[in-house]
Amino acid sequence: MLIKLTKNQQKILQILKSINQEITAQELYIKLRESKLKIGLATVYRTLNTLHLKGFVQERNSLNGESLYSLISDNHHHTHHFNCINCGESFLLKQKLCPVDDMFNQWCSSQNFKLYYHTLEFFGICEACQEKEFS
Ligand SMILES: [Zn+2]
Ligand SMILES: [Zn+2]
């Protein structure tokens, strides 16, 4: 499937690929300006939204309600995070372990739902906070 991307879309995907982590629209906006691209913040939001709808980019909300964007790569259709409810730190779980199995993915297809990605959020207290609280 060949999808034509605009210059802005290409540039945003390029940046997301190079940083390989989650980023807010504002942070992305700053990076785009640093790379001398004349782009407004509203355009950054609109472009991210388009890329989200096309299945290139995923979005999830941080504990403080900010939208975080990252690239959906071929071998990475999901992200699982452990969120510390004390310090607000968010840790990406790198393990391949995933409770969502192929049967569920097949069920989605059978419902004519085009599945792009999923996120899983776990909430608790991180190691550093446990040590601070209980030592
Ligand atoms: Zn913590
Ligand atoms: Zn998963």
mmCIF file of N, CA, C and O and ligand atoms in Angstrom, residues 82-89 91 124-130 132, ligand 1:
data_model
loop_
_atom_site.group_PDB
_atom_site.id
_atom_site.type_symbol
_atom_site.label_atom_id
_atom_site.label_comp_id
_atom_site.label_asym_id
_atom_site.label_seq_id
_atom_site.Cartn_x
_atom_site.Cartn_y
_atom_site.Cartn_z
ATOM 1 N N PHE A 82 4.418 1.046 32.735
ATOM 2 C CA PHE A 82 4.201 1.048 34.164
ATOM 3 C C PHE A 82 4.281 2.492 34.615
ATOM 4 O O PHE A 82 5.265 3.182 34.347
ATOM 5 N N ASN A 83 3.244 2.985 35.247
ATOM 6 C CA ASN A 83 3.193 4.374 35.681
ATOM 7 C C ASN A 83 3.254 4.461 37.198
ATOM 8 O O ASN A 83 2.464 3.811 37.890
ATOM 9 N N CYS A 84 4.194 5.259 37.696
ATOM 10 C CA CYS A 84 4.275 5.441 39.143
ATOM 11 C C CYS A 84 3.306 6.558 39.553
ATOM 12 O O CYS A 84 3.419 7.691 39.088
ATOM 13 N N ILE A 85 2.359 6.210 40.411
ATOM 14 C CA ILE A 85 1.347 7.191 40.807
ATOM 15 C C ILE A 85 1.892 8.167 41.847
ATOM 16 O O ILE A 85 1.234 9.138 42.191
ATOM 17 N N ASN A 86 3.114 7.895 42.348
ATOM 18 C CA ASN A 86 3.715 8.813 43.315
ATOM 19 C C ASN A 86 4.523 9.914 42.628
ATOM 20 O O ASN A 86 4.253 11.096 42.835
ATOM 21 N N CYS A 87 5.484 9.531 41.770
ATOM 22 C CA CYS A 87 6.331 10.543 41.137
ATOM 23 C C CYS A 87 5.901 10.848 39.706
ATOM 24 O O CYS A 87 6.389 11.793 39.099
ATOM 25 N N GLY A 88 5.003 10.047 39.161
ATOM 26 C CA GLY A 88 4.507 10.315 37.817
ATOM 27 C C GLY A 88 5.408 9.792 36.708
ATOM 28 O O GLY A 88 5.152 9.997 35.528
ATOM 29 N N GLU A 89 6.459 9.102 37.111
ATOM 30 C CA GLU A 89 7.395 8.534 36.140
ATOM 31 C C GLU A 89 6.700 7.406 35.363
ATOM 32 O O GLU A 89 5.908 6.664 35.916
ATOM 33 N N PHE A 91 7.403 4.153 32.788
ATOM 34 C CA PHE A 91 8.441 3.263 32.284
ATOM 35 C C PHE A 91 7.854 2.392 31.189
ATOM 36 O O PHE A 91 6.835 1.728 31.389
ATOM 37 N N GLY A 124 1.153 1.874 39.745
ATOM 38 C CA GLY A 124 1.673 1.422 41.031
ATOM 39 C C GLY A 124 2.750 2.369 41.514
ATOM 40 O O GLY A 124 2.765 3.536 41.143
ATOM 41 N N ILE A 125 3.675 1.847 42.326
ATOM 42 C CA ILE A 125 4.751 2.658 42.881
ATOM 43 C C ILE A 125 6.080 2.129 42.370
ATOM 44 O O ILE A 125 6.343 0.927 42.459
ATOM 45 N N CYS A 126 6.919 3.018 41.846
ATOM 46 C CA CYS A 126 8.196 2.595 41.276
ATOM 47 C C CYS A 126 9.193 2.233 42.385
ATOM 48 O O CYS A 126 8.985 2.555 43.551
ATOM 49 N N GLU A 127 10.292 1.607 41.969
ATOM 50 C CA GLU A 127 11.296 1.129 42.908
ATOM 51 C C GLU A 127 11.890 2.281 43.739
ATOM 52 O O GLU A 127 12.009 2.175 44.962
ATOM 53 N N ALA A 128 12.254 3.369 43.059
ATOM 54 C CA ALA A 128 12.868 4.514 43.750
ATOM 55 C C ALA A 128 11.925 5.075 44.808
ATOM 56 O O ALA A 128 12.345 5.388 45.923
ATOM 57 N N CYS A 129 10.646 5.184 44.487
ATOM 58 C CA CYS A 129 9.666 5.711 45.442
ATOM 59 C C CYS A 129 9.444 4.757 46.607
ATOM 60 O O CYS A 129 9.282 5.175 47.748
ATOM 61 N N GLN A 130 9.464 3.451 46.339
ATOM 62 C CA GLN A 130 9.321 2.458 47.415
ATOM 63 C C GLN A 130 10.439 2.606 48.424
ATOM 64 O O GLN A 130 10.227 2.561 49.628
ATOM 65 N N LYS A 132 12.255 5.277 48.999
ATOM 66 C CA LYS A 132 12.108 6.539 49.723
ATOM 67 C C LYS A 132 11.038 6.443 50.813
ATOM 68 O O LYS A 132 11.198 6.920 51.907
HETATM 69 ZN ZN ZN B 1 7.971 6.832 41.596
#
